[in-house]
């Protein structure tokens, strides 16, 4: 089915009218004063997550119009096409099936629900997914029980680094003792050298994580790691190196025979559920990893089946469109009030900006409206003592997405008094953004009416983290579908890679022929 792009729908024009009439002047404080049921109307449960959307600049009319927009853009059909295995990544002619990586072999809920119209029979693919998953989890258990291996070094970048690193940190409470996990991504040799410094080859396992097995940073680091290993007497590559890749042939020619594969229908930034999740599986074990997949699968089922009005990824994605295209807000700040989630903002940056940072639609036509916001942030409470000044009193309005966790990490990390202070602060920040303070004048005044969303987990567990990540994947799908962009390619990263290949030999030779004045001048300076 041909979908309508958002700006060509009647709902788009209606939303503009609604914004001009009431949206621009919407006041949260008045909305709460008018409507005692606002919290209930604009909050909801989703698998493992409670979401309060009531402190956003929306009323029921806004929500109705946004849902009409979703309908007119064919959101549900596009979602169903993804779940049916259609090649919705049109610029690369690929299906988009990261959801399959977390789907049980027999999904209970599907027996009771009407099947999505089949584009492809995914059963053989699902069998391959599970065969690889079982092999990878068996390997993870082997590594966990191998006392001789103390350090695991994941070498990868982008989706082959951010997801596993974020998740390993987030679930540290569930990690096995006796294994240190390290993540090396930067081509700056300082990073790899710093990690390798104290390690011993005989006690180290390298995981070379790269979907393509061609990425410059990862290949350079992998070669250096192998040289380090061999120079220090390491011999058993099969035992000390494993590759996580769709390009098993390239891993084999590199000399790695222990490989775990995945498929081209998994985008790099959506690959944490595949073999790329091996560091997490080693940390939390096979059962923990299965729980992580199950949490994500529960969110998939919610996204697939909940009515749009009570569908959390849909509501969040539509809110993103409302802020970006009608309020004209250029960024969203993410504030996980959890030290364990400290890499959450970095992870979301790739997920959202690499997916939806596009200026043409799926057919290559330039877009006459804005797409991906800038996503940025730090864990709370740290951000409060850095940039929250700007969030409260700056000239730009920045919606904030808080993540809070009701229960603290288990003892001994649950230090007396800390968690209540953390929770008091997250509540207070959301309250302060909304309420403001106008009784004082000048420098002391806070305008208030600044929106925020509050995502609440009962506890940070493999299952709830899985659900939280899948929620974000699907909300990015929703805004991308409304904008009519292909959320699953990333051509924008290619040009710089090509130019770096041209520049590197010039750094050695000093040849600046054909370069612009600035690049030539800088190159000469860099040569010293
Ligand atoms: O350059 C961007 C990118 O292609 C990301 O999309 C990807 O996650 C990252 O590089 C790493 O790619 P690979 O896993 O193939 O090494």
Short mmCIF file of C-alpha atoms and ligand atoms in Angstrom, two decimals:
data_model
loop_
_atom_site.label_atom_id
_atom_site.label_comp_id
_atom_site.label_asym_id
_atom_site.label_seq_id
_atom_site.Cartn_x
_atom_site.Cartn_y
_atom_site.Cartn_z
CA UNK A 1 0.00 0.00 0.00
CA UNK A 2 1.29 3.47 -0.89
CA UNK A 3 1.44 5.53 2.26
CA UNK A 4 0.67 9.22 2.46
CA UNK A 5 3.46 11.45 3.70
CA UNK A 6 2.40 13.43 6.77
CA UNK A 7 2.36 16.84 5.08
CA UNK A 8 -0.06 15.56 2.45
CA UNK A 9 -2.73 14.46 4.93
CA UNK A 10 -5.78 16.43 6.07
CA UNK A 11 -4.70 15.76 9.68
CA UNK A 12 -1.45 17.69 9.14
CA UNK A 13 -3.36 20.82 8.18
CA UNK A 14 -5.81 20.24 11.02
CA UNK A 15 -2.93 19.93 13.49
CA UNK A 16 -1.50 23.21 12.23
CA UNK A 17 -4.88 24.86 12.75
CA UNK A 18 -5.15 23.34 16.22
CA UNK A 19 -1.65 24.50 17.08
CA UNK A 20 -2.35 28.04 15.90
CA UNK A 21 -5.66 28.21 17.74
CA UNK A 22 -4.72 26.54 21.02
CA UNK A 23 -1.47 24.60 20.91
CA UNK A 24 0.89 27.56 20.90
CA UNK A 25 -0.66 29.04 24.05
CA UNK A 26 -1.28 25.74 25.82
CA UNK A 27 -0.53 25.94 29.51
CA UNK A 28 0.14 22.80 31.52
CA UNK A 29 -0.70 24.37 34.84
CA UNK A 30 -4.12 25.43 33.60
CA UNK A 31 -4.65 22.03 32.00
CA UNK A 32 -4.11 20.29 35.35
CA UNK A 33 -6.30 22.84 37.13
CA UNK A 34 -9.11 22.25 34.59
CA UNK A 35 -8.94 18.51 34.49
CA UNK A 36 -8.60 16.40 37.62
CA UNK A 37 -8.34 13.29 35.46
CA UNK A 38 -5.41 14.50 33.38
CA UNK A 39 -2.85 12.22 34.99
CA UNK A 40 -5.02 9.15 34.35
CA UNK A 41 -5.93 10.19 30.81
CA UNK A 42 -2.35 10.82 29.78
CA UNK A 43 -0.55 8.02 31.52
CA UNK A 44 -0.52 4.32 30.83
CA UNK A 45 1.01 0.96 31.55
CA UNK A 46 2.96 -0.88 28.90
CA UNK A 47 4.99 -4.06 29.41
CA UNK A 48 7.44 -3.42 32.29
CA UNK A 49 6.98 0.36 32.00
CA UNK A 50 4.60 2.93 33.38
CA UNK A 51 4.57 6.14 31.34
CA UNK A 52 3.27 9.52 32.46
CA UNK A 53 2.72 11.76 29.46
CA UNK A 54 0.50 14.22 31.31
CA UNK A 55 3.21 16.89 31.63
CA UNK A 56 3.30 17.30 27.86
CA UNK A 57 1.82 20.14 25.83
CA UNK A 58 -1.15 18.15 24.60
CA UNK A 59 -4.85 17.86 25.28
CA UNK A 60 -7.35 15.27 24.12
CA UNK A 61 -7.92 17.15 20.87
CA UNK A 62 -4.19 17.12 20.14
CA UNK A 63 -4.11 13.41 20.79
CA UNK A 64 -7.14 12.76 18.57
CA UNK A 65 -5.60 14.72 15.71
CA UNK A 66 -2.23 13.00 16.11
CA UNK A 67 -3.96 9.62 16.00
CA UNK A 68 -5.79 10.70 12.85
CA UNK A 69 -2.41 11.64 11.40
CA UNK A 70 -1.11 8.16 12.22
CA UNK A 71 -4.10 6.61 10.52
CA UNK A 72 -3.85 8.78 7.42
CA UNK A 73 -0.12 8.04 7.11
CA UNK A 74 -0.81 4.29 7.19
CA UNK A 75 1.24 3.78 10.33
CA UNK A 76 -0.43 0.51 11.31
CA UNK A 77 0.02 -0.89 7.80
CA UNK A 78 3.68 0.09 7.78
CA UNK A 79 4.18 -1.50 11.20
CA UNK A 80 2.43 -4.67 10.02
CA UNK A 81 4.60 -4.71 6.90
CA UNK A 82 7.71 -4.69 9.13
CA UNK A 83 6.37 -7.53 11.28
CA UNK A 84 5.45 -9.46 8.14
CA UNK A 85 9.01 -9.30 6.83
CA UNK A 86 8.37 -6.94 3.89
CA UNK A 87 11.46 -5.15 2.50
CA UNK A 88 10.57 -1.81 4.11
CA UNK A 89 14.22 -0.68 4.01
CA UNK A 90 13.70 0.26 0.39
CA UNK A 91 17.01 1.96 -0.35
CA UNK A 92 18.79 -1.27 0.53
CA UNK A 93 15.96 -3.61 -0.50
CA UNK A 94 16.01 -5.31 2.89
CA UNK A 95 13.47 -6.50 5.39
CA UNK A 96 13.72 -5.01 8.89
CA UNK A 97 13.35 -7.86 11.34
CA UNK A 98 15.18 -7.18 14.60
CA UNK A 99 11.89 -8.17 16.29
CA UNK A 100 12.47 -11.73 15.04
CA UNK A 101 15.61 -11.96 17.18
CA UNK A 102 13.47 -11.81 20.32
CA UNK A 103 10.54 -13.83 19.14
CA UNK A 104 10.01 -17.19 20.85
CA UNK A 105 9.81 -20.22 18.59
CA UNK A 106 6.16 -20.55 19.52
CA UNK A 107 4.63 -17.20 20.33
CA UNK A 108 1.65 -17.76 22.61
CA UNK A 109 -0.12 -14.52 21.88
CA UNK A 110 -0.18 -15.09 18.14
CA UNK A 111 -2.36 -18.17 18.47
CA UNK A 112 -5.14 -15.95 19.79
CA UNK A 113 -4.70 -13.10 17.35
CA UNK A 114 -5.39 -12.73 13.66
CA UNK A 115 -2.20 -13.36 11.75
CA UNK A 116 -0.62 -10.44 9.97
CA UNK A 117 -0.94 -10.89 6.23
CA UNK A 118 2.07 -12.92 5.21
CA UNK A 119 4.63 -11.32 2.93
CA UNK A 120 7.19 -13.99 3.57
CA UNK A 121 7.19 -17.17 5.59
CA UNK A 122 9.45 -16.26 8.48
CA UNK A 123 9.47 -19.73 10.03
CA UNK A 124 12.77 -20.89 8.50
CA UNK A 125 14.41 -17.57 9.42
CA UNK A 126 13.12 -17.90 12.99
CA UNK A 127 14.59 -21.40 13.18
CA UNK A 128 17.98 -20.02 12.07
CA UNK A 129 17.68 -17.24 14.66
CA UNK A 130 17.10 -19.74 17.43
CA UNK A 131 19.86 -22.09 16.29
CA UNK A 132 22.35 -19.19 16.38
CA UNK A 133 20.96 -17.92 19.69
CA UNK A 134 21.38 -21.33 21.32
CA UNK A 135 24.95 -21.63 20.02
CA UNK A 136 25.80 -18.15 21.24
CA UNK A 137 24.25 -18.69 24.67
CA UNK A 138 26.05 -22.03 25.04
CA UNK A 139 29.29 -20.23 24.23
CA UNK A 140 28.47 -17.48 26.73
CA UNK A 141 27.97 -20.11 29.44
CA UNK A 142 31.25 -21.77 28.46
CA UNK A 143 33.11 -18.48 28.84
CA UNK A 144 31.37 -17.79 32.16
CA UNK A 145 32.50 -21.13 33.55
CA UNK A 146 36.05 -20.78 32.23
CA UNK A 147 37.95 -19.42 35.21
CA UNK A 148 41.07 -18.90 33.09
CA UNK A 149 39.35 -16.11 31.13
CA UNK A 150 39.15 -13.00 33.29
CA UNK A 151 38.90 -10.19 30.74
CA UNK A 152 36.60 -9.87 27.73
CA UNK A 153 37.38 -7.08 25.28
CA UNK A 154 34.61 -6.14 22.85
CA UNK A 155 36.03 -4.37 19.80
CA UNK A 156 33.28 -2.68 17.79
CA UNK A 157 31.80 0.73 17.09
CA UNK A 158 28.35 2.30 16.64
CA UNK A 159 25.70 -0.37 17.00
CA UNK A 160 28.41 -2.94 17.64
CA UNK A 161 29.46 -1.04 20.75
CA UNK A 162 26.82 1.34 22.09
CA UNK A 163 24.06 -1.23 22.69
CA UNK A 164 26.13 -3.94 24.37
CA UNK A 165 28.08 -1.41 26.40
CA UNK A 166 24.98 0.42 27.59
CA UNK A 167 23.24 -2.85 28.51
CA UNK A 168 26.24 -4.39 30.27
CA UNK A 169 26.54 -1.28 32.45
CA UNK A 170 22.79 -1.13 33.03
CA UNK A 171 22.63 -4.73 34.20
CA UNK A 172 25.83 -4.79 36.24
CA UNK A 173 23.76 -5.89 39.23
CA UNK A 174 23.05 -9.17 37.43
CA UNK A 175 26.58 -9.75 36.12
CA UNK A 176 28.74 -12.68 37.06
CA UNK A 177 31.70 -11.95 39.29
CA UNK A 178 35.17 -12.67 38.00
CA UNK A 179 34.76 -11.38 34.45
CA UNK A 180 35.77 -7.85 33.52
CA UNK A 181 34.16 -6.52 30.34
CA UNK A 182 35.92 -3.83 28.34
CA UNK A 183 34.67 -1.94 25.30
CA UNK A 184 37.02 -0.48 22.71
CA UNK A 185 35.53 1.52 19.88
CA UNK A 186 37.68 4.53 19.06
CA UNK A 187 40.38 4.31 16.41
CA UNK A 188 42.47 6.49 18.71
CA UNK A 189 45.12 3.97 19.76
CA UNK A 190 45.08 5.48 23.22
CA UNK A 191 41.85 3.64 23.97
CA UNK A 192 42.95 0.13 22.96
CA UNK A 193 46.41 0.58 24.44
CA UNK A 194 44.88 1.74 27.71
CA UNK A 195 42.64 -1.32 27.91
CA UNK A 196 45.36 -3.81 26.89
CA UNK A 197 47.97 -2.36 29.26
CA UNK A 198 47.18 -4.47 32.33
CA UNK A 199 45.83 -7.54 30.47
CA UNK A 200 47.44 -10.92 29.84
CA UNK A 201 46.85 -12.70 26.51
CA UNK A 202 46.18 -16.09 28.13
CA UNK A 203 43.38 -14.65 30.26
CA UNK A 204 41.78 -12.44 27.59
CA UNK A 205 38.97 -13.09 25.14
CA UNK A 206 38.54 -10.64 22.25
CA UNK A 207 35.12 -10.29 20.67
CA UNK A 208 35.41 -8.62 17.28
CA UNK A 209 31.94 -7.17 16.76
CA UNK A 210 31.17 -5.83 13.31
CA UNK A 211 28.13 -6.41 11.17
CA UNK A 212 30.11 -5.81 7.99
CA UNK A 213 33.59 -6.80 9.23
CA UNK A 214 34.96 -3.93 7.16
CA UNK A 215 34.62 -0.93 9.50
CA UNK A 216 37.92 0.93 9.60
CA UNK A 217 38.00 1.54 13.35
CA UNK A 218 37.10 -2.01 14.26
CA UNK A 219 39.42 -3.65 11.75
CA UNK A 220 42.33 -1.42 12.80
CA UNK A 221 41.73 -2.21 16.47
CA UNK A 222 41.22 -5.91 15.75
CA UNK A 223 44.53 -6.14 13.86
CA UNK A 224 46.33 -4.33 16.67
CA UNK A 225 44.75 -6.61 19.27
CA UNK A 226 45.87 -9.67 17.31
CA UNK A 227 49.39 -8.28 16.99
CA UNK A 228 49.46 -7.59 20.76
CA UNK A 229 48.21 -11.11 21.47
CA UNK A 230 50.78 -12.82 19.23
CA UNK A 231 53.67 -10.58 20.29
CA UNK A 232 53.07 -11.66 23.89
CA UNK A 233 53.15 -15.35 23.06
CA UNK A 234 49.42 -15.87 22.52
CA UNK A 235 48.80 -18.77 20.15
CA UNK A 236 45.29 -20.13 20.39
CA UNK A 237 43.29 -17.66 18.27
CA UNK A 238 40.28 -20.00 18.21
CA UNK A 239 40.09 -19.80 22.00
CA UNK A 240 40.93 -16.12 22.44
CA UNK A 241 39.14 -14.47 19.52
CA UNK A 242 35.51 -14.69 18.45
CA UNK A 243 33.77 -12.72 15.71
CA UNK A 244 30.19 -11.45 15.81
CA UNK A 245 29.28 -10.60 12.25
CA UNK A 246 27.11 -11.12 9.19
CA UNK A 247 30.33 -11.48 7.19
CA UNK A 248 31.65 -14.79 8.49
CA UNK A 249 33.88 -15.20 5.41
CA UNK A 250 35.76 -11.98 6.22
CA UNK A 251 36.16 -13.07 9.85
CA UNK A 252 37.59 -16.38 8.66
CA UNK A 253 40.10 -14.65 6.39
CA UNK A 254 41.11 -12.50 9.35
CA UNK A 255 41.98 -15.78 11.05
CA UNK A 256 39.00 -16.11 13.40
CA UNK A 257 37.25 -19.47 13.33
CA UNK A 258 34.93 -18.97 16.32
CA UNK A 259 32.09 -17.00 14.78
CA UNK A 260 28.48 -16.12 15.57
CA UNK A 261 26.49 -14.80 12.67
CA UNK A 262 23.50 -12.64 12.08
CA UNK A 263 21.71 -11.31 9.03
CA UNK A 264 21.53 -8.27 6.79
CA UNK A 265 17.94 -7.64 7.91
CA UNK A 266 19.29 -6.50 11.29
CA UNK A 267 20.43 -2.88 11.26
CA UNK A 268 23.60 -2.15 13.24
CA UNK A 269 21.77 0.05 15.74
CA UNK A 270 19.11 -2.65 16.17
CA UNK A 271 21.58 -5.53 16.59
CA UNK A 272 21.92 -5.84 20.35
CA UNK A 273 19.50 -8.78 20.28
CA UNK A 274 21.72 -10.76 17.90
CA UNK A 275 25.22 -12.16 18.33
CA UNK A 276 26.25 -8.55 18.98
CA UNK A 277 24.66 -9.09 22.42
CA UNK A 278 27.29 -11.72 23.33
CA UNK A 279 29.08 -9.47 25.88
CA UNK A 280 25.75 -9.01 27.64
CA UNK A 281 25.05 -12.75 27.50
CA UNK A 282 28.46 -13.42 29.05
CA UNK A 283 27.76 -10.87 31.77
CA UNK A 284 24.23 -11.91 32.73
CA UNK A 285 24.14 -15.51 31.50
CA UNK A 286 21.84 -17.38 29.15
CA UNK A 287 18.76 -17.11 31.38
CA UNK A 288 19.32 -13.39 31.87
CA UNK A 289 19.70 -12.86 28.13
CA UNK A 290 16.51 -14.84 27.48
CA UNK A 291 14.69 -12.63 29.97
CA UNK A 292 16.09 -9.58 28.17
CA UNK A 293 14.73 -10.88 24.85
CA UNK A 294 11.39 -11.71 26.47
CA UNK A 295 11.03 -8.16 27.80
CA UNK A 296 11.62 -6.77 24.32
CA UNK A 297 9.23 -9.30 22.81
CA UNK A 298 6.51 -8.20 25.23
CA UNK A 299 6.97 -4.63 23.95
CA UNK A 300 6.84 -5.90 20.35
CA UNK A 301 3.51 -7.56 21.09
CA UNK A 302 2.24 -4.34 22.68
CA UNK A 303 3.32 -2.29 19.66
CA UNK A 304 1.76 -4.77 17.26
CA UNK A 305 -1.55 -5.20 18.98
CA UNK A 306 -2.49 -2.37 21.34
CA UNK A 307 -4.97 0.11 19.91
CA UNK A 308 -3.12 3.19 18.71
CA UNK A 309 -4.60 5.42 21.42
CA UNK A 310 -3.12 3.20 24.17
CA UNK A 311 0.01 2.16 22.31
CA UNK A 312 3.00 3.64 24.09
CA UNK A 313 5.54 3.68 21.22
CA UNK A 314 2.84 5.25 19.03
CA UNK A 315 2.03 7.92 21.62
CA UNK A 316 5.70 8.78 22.15
CA UNK A 317 6.46 8.89 18.43
CA UNK A 318 3.47 11.14 17.75
CA UNK A 319 4.51 13.42 20.58
CA UNK A 320 7.93 13.71 18.93
CA UNK A 321 6.23 14.82 15.70
CA UNK A 322 4.05 17.31 17.57
CA UNK A 323 7.07 18.95 19.21
CA UNK A 324 9.36 18.86 16.18
CA UNK A 325 6.96 19.97 13.48
CA UNK A 326 4.40 22.16 15.21
CA UNK A 327 6.15 23.56 18.29
CA UNK A 328 9.40 23.70 16.31
CA UNK A 329 11.46 22.20 19.13
CA UNK A 330 14.85 21.10 17.88
CA UNK A 331 15.98 18.73 20.60
CA UNK A 332 14.94 16.29 23.29
CA UNK A 333 16.95 15.78 26.43
CA UNK A 334 17.00 12.32 27.96
CA UNK A 335 17.62 12.04 31.67
CA UNK A 336 17.91 8.58 33.15
CA UNK A 337 17.90 8.92 36.94
CA UNK A 338 20.06 5.86 37.27
CA UNK A 339 23.82 5.66 37.24
CA UNK A 340 23.52 2.21 35.69
CA UNK A 341 21.84 3.82 32.67
CA UNK A 342 24.69 6.27 32.13
CA UNK A 343 25.21 5.25 28.50
CA UNK A 344 21.47 5.49 27.75
CA UNK A 345 21.75 8.93 26.09
CA UNK A 346 24.66 7.84 23.88
CA UNK A 347 22.77 4.73 22.85
CA UNK A 348 19.65 6.73 21.97
CA UNK A 349 21.65 9.22 19.95
CA UNK A 350 22.59 6.59 17.41
CA UNK A 351 19.20 4.91 17.50
CA UNK A 352 17.26 8.06 16.79
CA UNK A 353 19.59 10.34 14.87
CA UNK A 354 21.08 7.67 12.60
CA UNK A 355 17.55 6.36 11.93
CA UNK A 356 15.63 9.58 11.39
CA UNK A 357 18.28 12.20 10.66
CA UNK A 358 17.14 12.30 7.02
CA UNK A 359 16.33 15.16 4.66
CA UNK A 360 14.59 13.23 1.89
CA UNK A 361 11.64 10.87 2.00
CA UNK A 362 11.68 7.22 0.99
CA UNK A 363 11.32 8.24 -2.64
CA UNK A 364 14.26 10.62 -2.43
CA UNK A 365 12.17 13.80 -2.46
CA UNK A 366 13.46 16.66 -0.27
CA UNK A 367 11.32 17.13 2.82
CA UNK A 368 9.66 20.49 3.46
CA UNK A 369 9.58 19.87 7.24
CA UNK A 370 11.98 18.96 10.05
CA UNK A 371 12.85 15.39 11.05
CA UNK A 372 15.00 13.94 13.85
CA UNK A 373 15.51 16.15 16.87
CA UNK A 374 18.92 16.31 18.50
CA UNK A 375 18.88 13.77 21.32
CA UNK A 376 21.21 14.46 24.19
CA UNK A 377 21.60 14.12 27.91
CA UNK A 378 23.40 12.78 30.94
CA UNK A 379 22.26 10.73 33.88
CA UNK A 380 20.50 12.52 36.71
CA UNK A 381 21.28 14.02 39.05
CA UNK A 382 24.54 14.99 37.28
CA UNK A 383 22.78 16.90 34.50
CA UNK A 384 21.10 19.10 37.10
CA UNK A 385 24.46 20.55 38.01
CA UNK A 386 25.48 21.20 34.44
CA UNK A 387 22.87 22.12 31.81
CA UNK A 388 19.55 22.04 33.68
CA UNK A 389 20.01 25.78 34.13
CA UNK A 390 19.33 26.10 30.41
CA UNK A 391 16.39 23.69 30.56
CA UNK A 392 14.72 25.77 33.26
CA UNK A 393 15.59 29.32 32.22
CA UNK A 394 17.10 29.22 28.74
CA UNK A 395 15.46 30.75 25.68
CA UNK A 396 14.70 27.39 24.05
CA UNK A 397 12.14 24.89 25.22
CA UNK A 398 13.56 21.35 25.37
CA UNK A 399 11.22 18.47 26.19
CA UNK A 400 12.85 16.16 28.73
CA UNK A 401 12.35 12.41 28.91
CA UNK A 402 13.03 11.18 32.41
CA UNK A 403 13.60 7.53 33.23
CA UNK A 404 13.24 6.56 36.88
CA UNK A 405 13.52 3.20 38.61
CA UNK A 406 11.32 2.59 41.66
CA UNK A 407 13.55 0.06 43.39
CA UNK A 408 17.23 0.66 44.01
CA UNK A 409 19.87 -1.85 43.03
CA UNK A 410 20.22 -4.72 45.48
CA UNK A 411 22.37 -4.52 48.55
CA UNK A 412 25.30 -3.77 48.95
CA UNK A 413 24.77 -0.97 46.39
CA UNK A 414 21.57 0.25 48.03
CA UNK A 415 23.22 2.71 50.38
CA UNK A 416 20.93 4.14 53.06
CA UNK A 417 19.01 7.25 51.98
CA UNK A 418 20.41 7.52 48.45
CA UNK A 419 17.53 6.18 46.42
CA UNK A 420 14.84 8.35 48.01
CA UNK A 421 16.99 11.41 47.34
CA UNK A 422 17.43 10.33 43.72
CA UNK A 423 13.68 9.85 43.26
CA UNK A 424 12.88 13.12 45.03
CA UNK A 425 15.13 14.89 42.57
CA UNK A 426 13.62 13.38 39.44
CA UNK A 427 10.12 14.26 40.64
CA UNK A 428 11.23 17.74 41.61
CA UNK A 429 12.85 18.45 38.26
CA UNK A 430 9.76 17.41 36.30
CA UNK A 431 7.65 19.48 38.68
CA UNK A 432 9.91 22.53 38.46
CA UNK A 433 9.99 22.44 34.66
CA UNK A 434 6.22 22.46 34.59
CA UNK A 435 5.38 24.78 37.48
CA UNK A 436 8.05 27.39 37.08
CA UNK A 437 8.26 30.27 39.53
CA UNK A 438 6.86 33.60 38.56
CA UNK A 439 6.43 35.28 41.94
CA UNK A 440 10.07 36.31 41.80
CA UNK A 441 11.20 38.64 39.06
CA UNK A 442 14.19 38.88 36.72
CA UNK A 443 16.94 36.36 37.31
CA UNK A 444 14.89 34.44 39.87
CA UNK A 445 11.91 33.81 37.58
CA UNK A 446 11.25 30.44 35.97
CA UNK A 447 8.75 30.52 33.10
CA UNK A 448 7.57 26.94 33.68
CA UNK A 449 5.21 25.20 31.25
CA UNK A 450 8.21 23.18 30.07
CA UNK A 451 7.18 19.68 29.03
CA UNK A 452 8.49 16.34 30.17
CA UNK A 453 7.68 12.65 29.91
CA UNK A 454 8.25 10.29 32.79
CA UNK A 455 9.09 6.63 32.14
CA UNK A 456 9.03 4.52 35.26
CA UNK A 457 10.44 1.04 35.70
CA UNK A 458 9.69 -0.94 38.77
CA UNK A 459 13.22 -2.29 38.74
CA UNK A 460 16.06 -2.30 36.26
CA UNK A 461 16.14 -5.96 35.22
CA UNK A 462 17.02 -7.79 32.00
CA UNK A 463 13.32 -7.90 31.11
CA UNK A 464 12.55 -4.26 31.87
CA UNK A 465 15.67 -3.05 30.05
CA UNK A 466 14.69 -5.16 27.04
CA UNK A 467 11.25 -3.57 27.05
CA UNK A 468 12.65 -0.05 27.48
CA UNK A 469 14.98 -0.45 24.50
CA UNK A 470 12.28 -1.98 22.28
CA UNK A 471 9.99 0.90 23.25
CA UNK A 472 12.56 3.36 21.93
CA UNK A 473 13.14 1.36 18.74
CA UNK A 474 9.42 1.44 18.00
CA UNK A 475 8.89 5.12 18.84
CA UNK A 476 11.66 5.93 16.35
CA UNK A 477 9.83 3.72 13.85
CA UNK A 478 6.64 5.70 14.47
CA UNK A 479 8.08 9.18 13.92
CA UNK A 480 10.07 7.92 10.92
CA UNK A 481 6.92 6.41 9.40
CA UNK A 482 4.97 9.63 9.89
CA UNK A 483 7.77 11.64 8.27
CA UNK A 484 7.97 9.12 5.44
CA UNK A 485 11.72 8.61 5.78
CA UNK A 486 13.58 5.32 5.58
CA UNK A 487 14.60 4.86 9.23
CA UNK A 488 16.78 1.88 8.40
CA UNK A 489 19.55 3.14 6.16
CA UNK A 490 22.43 5.48 7.05
CA UNK A 491 23.95 6.88 3.86
CA UNK A 492 24.94 10.01 5.77
CA UNK A 493 27.89 8.27 7.39
CA UNK A 494 29.52 7.29 4.09
CA UNK A 495 30.98 10.51 2.68
CA UNK A 496 33.35 11.13 5.58
CA UNK A 497 34.60 7.55 5.38
CA UNK A 498 35.44 7.96 1.68
CA UNK A 499 37.23 11.27 2.24
CA UNK A 500 39.28 9.82 5.12
CA UNK A 501 40.54 7.12 2.75
CA UNK A 502 41.79 9.87 0.41
CA UNK A 503 43.33 11.96 3.19
CA UNK A 504 45.24 9.27 5.08
CA UNK A 505 47.97 8.77 2.43
CA UNK A 506 48.26 12.55 2.07
CA UNK A 507 49.14 12.77 5.77
CA UNK A 508 52.17 10.63 4.94
CA UNK A 509 53.08 12.20 1.59
CA UNK A 510 52.12 15.82 2.23
CA UNK A 511 50.29 15.95 -1.11
CA UNK A 512 47.61 18.64 -0.86
CA UNK A 513 46.76 18.85 -4.59
CA UNK A 514 43.06 19.37 -5.15
CA UNK A 515 42.24 19.99 -1.49
CA UNK A 516 40.37 23.08 -0.31
CA UNK A 517 42.44 25.72 1.45
CA UNK A 518 41.33 24.86 4.95
CA UNK A 519 41.86 21.11 4.69
CA UNK A 520 45.24 21.67 3.00
CA UNK A 521 46.33 24.15 5.68
CA UNK A 522 45.25 21.89 8.54
CA UNK A 523 46.89 18.85 6.95
CA UNK A 524 50.18 20.71 6.68
CA UNK A 525 49.93 21.80 10.32
CA UNK A 526 49.16 18.23 11.39
CA UNK A 527 52.27 16.98 9.57
CA UNK A 528 54.25 19.35 11.79
O1 LIG B 1 29.16 4.10 10.13
C1 LIG B 1 27.95 3.83 10.75
C2 LIG B 1 27.76 2.37 10.97
O2 LIG B 1 27.54 1.72 9.76
C3 LIG B 1 26.63 2.10 11.94
O3 LIG B 1 25.40 2.07 11.33
C4 LIG B 1 27.05 0.80 12.54
O4 LIG B 1 26.37 0.51 13.73
C5 LIG B 1 28.52 1.04 12.72
O5 LIG B 1 28.90 1.79 11.59
C6 LIG B 1 29.38 -0.18 12.84
O6 LIG B 1 29.26 -1.00 11.71
P1 LIG B 1 29.76 -2.48 11.75
O7 LIG B 1 29.01 -3.21 12.80
O8 LIG B 1 29.52 -3.02 10.37
O9 LIG B 1 31.24 -2.47 12.06
#
